[in-house]
Backbone as JSON Lines, residues from 0, in Angstrom:
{"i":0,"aa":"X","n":[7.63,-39.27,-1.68],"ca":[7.33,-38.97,-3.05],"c":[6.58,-40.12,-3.7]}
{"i":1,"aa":"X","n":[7.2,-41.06,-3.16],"ca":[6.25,-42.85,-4.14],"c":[4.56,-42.39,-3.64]}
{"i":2,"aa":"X","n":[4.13,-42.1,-2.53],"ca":[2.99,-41.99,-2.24],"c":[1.9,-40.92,-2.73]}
{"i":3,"aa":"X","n":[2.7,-39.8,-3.09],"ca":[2.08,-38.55,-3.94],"c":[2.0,-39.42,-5.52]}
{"i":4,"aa":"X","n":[2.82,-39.8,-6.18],"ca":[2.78,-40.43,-7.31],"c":[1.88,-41.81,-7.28]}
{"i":5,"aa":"X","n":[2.08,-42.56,-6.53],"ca":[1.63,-43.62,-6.97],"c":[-0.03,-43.49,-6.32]}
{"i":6,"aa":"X","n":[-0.22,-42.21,-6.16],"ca":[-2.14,-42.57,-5.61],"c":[-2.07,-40.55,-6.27]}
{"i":7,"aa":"X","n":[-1.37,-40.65,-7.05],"ca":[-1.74,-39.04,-8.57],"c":[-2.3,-38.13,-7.81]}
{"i":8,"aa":"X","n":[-1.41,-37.47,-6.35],"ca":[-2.09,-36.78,-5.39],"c":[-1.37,-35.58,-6.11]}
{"i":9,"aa":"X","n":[-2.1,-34.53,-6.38],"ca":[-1.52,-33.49,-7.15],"c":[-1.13,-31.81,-6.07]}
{"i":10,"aa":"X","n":[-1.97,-31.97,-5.04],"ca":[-1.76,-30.97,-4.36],"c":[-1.57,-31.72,-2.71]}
{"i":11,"aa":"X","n":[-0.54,-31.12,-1.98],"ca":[-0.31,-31.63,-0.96],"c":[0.32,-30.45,0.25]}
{"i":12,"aa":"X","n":[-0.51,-30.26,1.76],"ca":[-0.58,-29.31,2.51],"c":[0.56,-30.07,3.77]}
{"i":13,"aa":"X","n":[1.7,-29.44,3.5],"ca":[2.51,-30.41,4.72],"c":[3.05,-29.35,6.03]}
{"i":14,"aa":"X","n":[3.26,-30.16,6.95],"ca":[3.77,-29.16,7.87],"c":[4.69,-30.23,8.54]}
{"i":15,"aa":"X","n":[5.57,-29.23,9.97],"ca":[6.83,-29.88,10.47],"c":[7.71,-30.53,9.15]}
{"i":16,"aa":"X","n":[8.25,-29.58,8.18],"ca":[8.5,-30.17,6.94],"c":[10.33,-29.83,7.46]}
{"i":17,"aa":"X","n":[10.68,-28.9,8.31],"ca":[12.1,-28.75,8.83],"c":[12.98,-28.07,7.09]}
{"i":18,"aa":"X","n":[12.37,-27.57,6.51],"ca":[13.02,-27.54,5.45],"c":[13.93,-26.01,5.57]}
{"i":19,"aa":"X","n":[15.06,-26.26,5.02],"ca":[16.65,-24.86,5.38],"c":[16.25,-23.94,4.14]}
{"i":20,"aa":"X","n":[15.94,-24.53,2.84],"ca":[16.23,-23.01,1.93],"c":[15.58,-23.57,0.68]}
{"i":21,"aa":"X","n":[15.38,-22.69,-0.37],"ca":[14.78,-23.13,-1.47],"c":[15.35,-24.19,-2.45]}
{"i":22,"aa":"X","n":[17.01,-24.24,-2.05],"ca":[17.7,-24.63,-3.3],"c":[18.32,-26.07,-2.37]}
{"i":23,"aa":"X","n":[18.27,-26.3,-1.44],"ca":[18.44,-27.5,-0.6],"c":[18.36,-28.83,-1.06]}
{"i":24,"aa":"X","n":[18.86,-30.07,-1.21],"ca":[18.76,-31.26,-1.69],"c":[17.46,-31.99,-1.66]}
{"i":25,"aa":"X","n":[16.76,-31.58,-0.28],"ca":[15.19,-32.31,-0.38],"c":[14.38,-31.59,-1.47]}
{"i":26,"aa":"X","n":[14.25,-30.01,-1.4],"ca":[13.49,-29.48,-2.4],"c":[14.3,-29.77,-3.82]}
{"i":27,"aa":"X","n":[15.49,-30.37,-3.8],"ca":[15.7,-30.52,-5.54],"c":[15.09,-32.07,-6.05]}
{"i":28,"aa":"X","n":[15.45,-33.05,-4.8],"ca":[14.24,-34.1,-5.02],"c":[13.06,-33.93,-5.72]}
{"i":29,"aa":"X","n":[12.67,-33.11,-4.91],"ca":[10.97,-32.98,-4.65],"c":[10.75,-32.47,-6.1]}
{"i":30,"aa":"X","n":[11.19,-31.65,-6.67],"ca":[11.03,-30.92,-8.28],"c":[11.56,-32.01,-8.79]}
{"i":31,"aa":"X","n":[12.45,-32.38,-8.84],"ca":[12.84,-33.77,-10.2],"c":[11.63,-35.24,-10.14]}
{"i":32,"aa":"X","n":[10.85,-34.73,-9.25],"ca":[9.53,-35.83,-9.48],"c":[8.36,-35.04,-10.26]}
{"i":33,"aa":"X","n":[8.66,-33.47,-10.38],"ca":[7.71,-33.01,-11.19],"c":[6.77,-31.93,-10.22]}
{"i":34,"aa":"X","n":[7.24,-32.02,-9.2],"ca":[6.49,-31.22,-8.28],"c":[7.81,-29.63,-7.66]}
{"i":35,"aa":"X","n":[6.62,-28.73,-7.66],"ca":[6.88,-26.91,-7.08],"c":[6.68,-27.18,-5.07]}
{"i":36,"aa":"X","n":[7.72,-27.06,-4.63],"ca":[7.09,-26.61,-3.48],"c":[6.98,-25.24,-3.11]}
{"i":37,"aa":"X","n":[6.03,-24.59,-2.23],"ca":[6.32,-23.3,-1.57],"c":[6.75,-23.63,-0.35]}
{"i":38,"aa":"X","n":[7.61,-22.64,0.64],"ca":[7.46,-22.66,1.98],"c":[8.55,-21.32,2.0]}
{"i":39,"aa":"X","n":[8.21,-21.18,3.47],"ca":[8.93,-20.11,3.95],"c":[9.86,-20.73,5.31]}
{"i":40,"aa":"X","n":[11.39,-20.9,5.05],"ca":[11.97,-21.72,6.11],"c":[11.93,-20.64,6.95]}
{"i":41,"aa":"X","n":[12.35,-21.26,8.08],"ca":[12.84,-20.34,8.93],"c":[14.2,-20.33,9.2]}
{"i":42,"aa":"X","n":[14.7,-18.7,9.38],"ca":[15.84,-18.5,9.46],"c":[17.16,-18.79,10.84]}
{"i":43,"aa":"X","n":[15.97,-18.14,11.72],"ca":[16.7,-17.88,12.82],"c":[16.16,-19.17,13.83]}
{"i":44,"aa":"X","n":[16.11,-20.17,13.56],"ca":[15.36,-21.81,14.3],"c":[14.82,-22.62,13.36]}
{"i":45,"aa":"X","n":[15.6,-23.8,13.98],"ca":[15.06,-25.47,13.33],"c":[13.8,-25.92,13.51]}
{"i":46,"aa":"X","n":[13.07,-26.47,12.19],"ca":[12.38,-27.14,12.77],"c":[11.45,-26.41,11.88]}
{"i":47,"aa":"X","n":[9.69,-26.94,12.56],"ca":[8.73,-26.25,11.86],"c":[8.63,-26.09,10.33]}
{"i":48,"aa":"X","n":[7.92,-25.31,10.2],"ca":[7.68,-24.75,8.49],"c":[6.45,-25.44,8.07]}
{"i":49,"aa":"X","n":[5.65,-24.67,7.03],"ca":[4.28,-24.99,6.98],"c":[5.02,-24.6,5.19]}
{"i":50,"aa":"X","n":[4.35,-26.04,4.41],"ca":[4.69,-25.94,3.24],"c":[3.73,-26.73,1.64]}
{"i":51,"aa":"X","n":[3.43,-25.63,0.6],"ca":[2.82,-26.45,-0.07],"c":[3.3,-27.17,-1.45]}
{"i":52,"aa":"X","n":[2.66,-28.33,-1.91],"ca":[3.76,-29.51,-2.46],"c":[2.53,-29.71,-3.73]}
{"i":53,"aa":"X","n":[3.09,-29.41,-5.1],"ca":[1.79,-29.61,-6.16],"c":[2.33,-29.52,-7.22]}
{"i":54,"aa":"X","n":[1.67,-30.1,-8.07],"ca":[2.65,-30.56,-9.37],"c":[2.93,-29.67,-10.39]}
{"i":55,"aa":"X","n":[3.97,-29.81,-11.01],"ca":[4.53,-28.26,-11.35],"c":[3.09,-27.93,-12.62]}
{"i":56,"aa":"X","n":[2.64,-28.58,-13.09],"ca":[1.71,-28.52,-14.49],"c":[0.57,-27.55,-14.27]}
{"i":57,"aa":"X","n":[0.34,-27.66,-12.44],"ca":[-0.7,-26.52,-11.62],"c":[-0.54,-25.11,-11.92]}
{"i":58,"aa":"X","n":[-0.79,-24.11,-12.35],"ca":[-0.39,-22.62,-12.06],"c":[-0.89,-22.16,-10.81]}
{"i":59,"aa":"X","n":[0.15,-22.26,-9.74],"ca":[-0.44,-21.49,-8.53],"c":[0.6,-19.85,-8.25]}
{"i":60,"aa":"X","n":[-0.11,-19.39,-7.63],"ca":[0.41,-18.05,-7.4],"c":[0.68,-17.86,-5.63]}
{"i":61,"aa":"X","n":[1.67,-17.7,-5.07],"ca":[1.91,-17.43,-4.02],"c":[0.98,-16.36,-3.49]}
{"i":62,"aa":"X","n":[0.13,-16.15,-2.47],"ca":[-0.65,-15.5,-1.5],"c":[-0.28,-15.31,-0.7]}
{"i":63,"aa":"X","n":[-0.44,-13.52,-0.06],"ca":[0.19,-13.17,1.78],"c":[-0.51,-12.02,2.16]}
{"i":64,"aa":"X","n":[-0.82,-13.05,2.93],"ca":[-2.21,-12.74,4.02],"c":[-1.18,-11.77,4.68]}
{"i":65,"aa":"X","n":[-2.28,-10.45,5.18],"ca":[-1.6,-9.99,5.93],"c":[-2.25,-9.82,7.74]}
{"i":66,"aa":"X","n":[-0.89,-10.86,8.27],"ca":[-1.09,-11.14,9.58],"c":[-0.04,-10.76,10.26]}
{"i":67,"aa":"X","n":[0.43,-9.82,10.43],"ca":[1.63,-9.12,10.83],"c":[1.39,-9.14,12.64]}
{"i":68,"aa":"X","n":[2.53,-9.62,13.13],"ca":[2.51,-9.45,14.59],"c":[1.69,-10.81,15.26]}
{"i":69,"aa":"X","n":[1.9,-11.86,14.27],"ca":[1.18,-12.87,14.75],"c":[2.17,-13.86,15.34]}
{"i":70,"aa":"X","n":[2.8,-14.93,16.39],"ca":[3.84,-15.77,16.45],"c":[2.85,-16.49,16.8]}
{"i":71,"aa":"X","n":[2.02,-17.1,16.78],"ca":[1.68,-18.54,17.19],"c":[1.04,-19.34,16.23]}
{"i":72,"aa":"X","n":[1.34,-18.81,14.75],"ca":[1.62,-20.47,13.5],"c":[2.05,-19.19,12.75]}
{"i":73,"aa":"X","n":[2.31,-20.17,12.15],"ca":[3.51,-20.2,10.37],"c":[2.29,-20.57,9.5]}
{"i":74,"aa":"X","n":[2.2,-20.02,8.27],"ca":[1.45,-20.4,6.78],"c":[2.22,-19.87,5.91]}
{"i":75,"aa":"X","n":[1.72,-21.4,4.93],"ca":[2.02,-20.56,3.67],"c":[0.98,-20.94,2.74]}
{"i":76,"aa":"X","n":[0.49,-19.96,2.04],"ca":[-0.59,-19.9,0.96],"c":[-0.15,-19.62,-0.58]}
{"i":77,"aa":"X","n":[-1.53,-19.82,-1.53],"ca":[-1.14,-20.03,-2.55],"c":[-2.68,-20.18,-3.27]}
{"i":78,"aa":"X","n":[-2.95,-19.72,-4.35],"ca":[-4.11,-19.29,-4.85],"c":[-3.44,-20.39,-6.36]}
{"i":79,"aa":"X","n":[-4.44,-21.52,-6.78],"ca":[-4.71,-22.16,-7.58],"c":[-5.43,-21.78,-9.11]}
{"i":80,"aa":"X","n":[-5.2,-21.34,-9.95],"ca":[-5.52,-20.63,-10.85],"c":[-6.26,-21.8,-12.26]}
{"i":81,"aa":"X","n":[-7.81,-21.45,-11.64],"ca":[-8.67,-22.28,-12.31],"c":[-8.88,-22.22,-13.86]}
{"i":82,"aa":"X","n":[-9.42,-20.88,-13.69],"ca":[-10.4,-20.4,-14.95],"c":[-9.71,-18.88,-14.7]}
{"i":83,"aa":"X","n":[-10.45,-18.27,-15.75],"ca":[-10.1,-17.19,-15.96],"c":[-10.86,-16.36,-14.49]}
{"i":84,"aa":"X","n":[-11.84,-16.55,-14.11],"ca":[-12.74,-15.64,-12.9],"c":[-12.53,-16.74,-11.95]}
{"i":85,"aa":"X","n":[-11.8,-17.96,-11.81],"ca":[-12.17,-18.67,-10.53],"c":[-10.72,-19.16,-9.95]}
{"i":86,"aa":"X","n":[-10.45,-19.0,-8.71],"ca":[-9.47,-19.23,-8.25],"c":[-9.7,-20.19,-6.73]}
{"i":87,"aa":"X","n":[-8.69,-21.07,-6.55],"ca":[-8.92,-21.62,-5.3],"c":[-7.62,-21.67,-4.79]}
{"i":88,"aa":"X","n":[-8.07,-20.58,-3.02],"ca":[-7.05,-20.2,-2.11],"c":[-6.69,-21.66,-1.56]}
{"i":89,"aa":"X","n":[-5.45,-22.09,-0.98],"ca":[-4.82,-23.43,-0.46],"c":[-4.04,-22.3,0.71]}
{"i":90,"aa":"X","n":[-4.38,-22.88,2.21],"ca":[-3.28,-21.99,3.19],"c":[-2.89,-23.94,4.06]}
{"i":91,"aa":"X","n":[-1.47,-23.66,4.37],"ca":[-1.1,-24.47,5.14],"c":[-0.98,-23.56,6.47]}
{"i":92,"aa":"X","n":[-1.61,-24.13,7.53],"ca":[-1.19,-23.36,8.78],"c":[-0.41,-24.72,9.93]}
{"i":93,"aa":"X","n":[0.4,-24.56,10.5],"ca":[1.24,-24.5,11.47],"c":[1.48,-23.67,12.68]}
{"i":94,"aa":"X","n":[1.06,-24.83,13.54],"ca":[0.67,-23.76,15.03],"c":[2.27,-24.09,16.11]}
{"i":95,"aa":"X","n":[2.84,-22.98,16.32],"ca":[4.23,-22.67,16.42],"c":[4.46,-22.42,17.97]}
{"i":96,"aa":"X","n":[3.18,-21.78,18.66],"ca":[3.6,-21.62,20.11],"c":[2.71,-22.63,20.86]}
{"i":97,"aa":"X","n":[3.24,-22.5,22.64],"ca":[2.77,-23.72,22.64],"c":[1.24,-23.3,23.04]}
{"i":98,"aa":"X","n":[0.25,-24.52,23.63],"ca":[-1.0,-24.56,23.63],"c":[-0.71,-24.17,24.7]}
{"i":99,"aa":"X","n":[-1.73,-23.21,25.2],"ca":[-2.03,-22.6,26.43],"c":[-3.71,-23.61,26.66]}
{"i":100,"aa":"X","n":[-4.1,-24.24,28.25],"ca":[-5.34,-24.68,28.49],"c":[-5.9,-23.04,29.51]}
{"i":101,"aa":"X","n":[-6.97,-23.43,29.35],"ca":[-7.74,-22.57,30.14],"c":[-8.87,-23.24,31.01]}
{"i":102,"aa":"X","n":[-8.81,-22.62,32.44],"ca":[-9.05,-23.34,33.43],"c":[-10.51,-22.72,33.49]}
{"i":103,"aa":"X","n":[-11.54,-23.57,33.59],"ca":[-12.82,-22.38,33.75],"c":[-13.29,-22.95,35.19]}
């Protein structure tokens, strides 16, 4: 948190964040410095999670892509609400299975 504050980083794309639930002690940290996180933990396994970290003063709107039937990353998105006609999409992606090489 000293490092988001002390260099006024207002939007921040994290991953391997391991985070359990919305109401959890790290995410109540994380808001009593002034900052919203999104993420989507996971339920059924540790670990992972693709999550975004921005200061609550931002109006962002949660975004979901629809990628149904996908297991090899985790995102979470979120549409930044500029202007009245301008918006800027933010996706954290997290790649979840492992790397396959290919032999040519």
């Amino acid at each position: 948190m000293c490092l988001l504050q002390d260099d006024s980083i207002d939007v921040a794309l994290l991953t391997e964040t391991w985070l359990t639930d919305q109401s959890n002690v790290i995410t109540a940290d994380i808001k009593s410095y002034g900052y919203t996180i999104l993420h989507d933990h996971r339920s059924n396994t540790k670990g992972g999670c693709a999550a975004l970290l921005f200061r609550s003063s931002l109006q962002f709107n949660p975004v979901y892509l629809k990628v149904n039937g996908i297991s090899t990353f985790e995102y979470t998105s979120a549409a930044l609400n500029c202007y009245v006609d301008m918006k800027i999409l933010f996706i954290t992606i997290y790649r979840t299975g492992p790397v396959i090489k290919k032999v040519l």
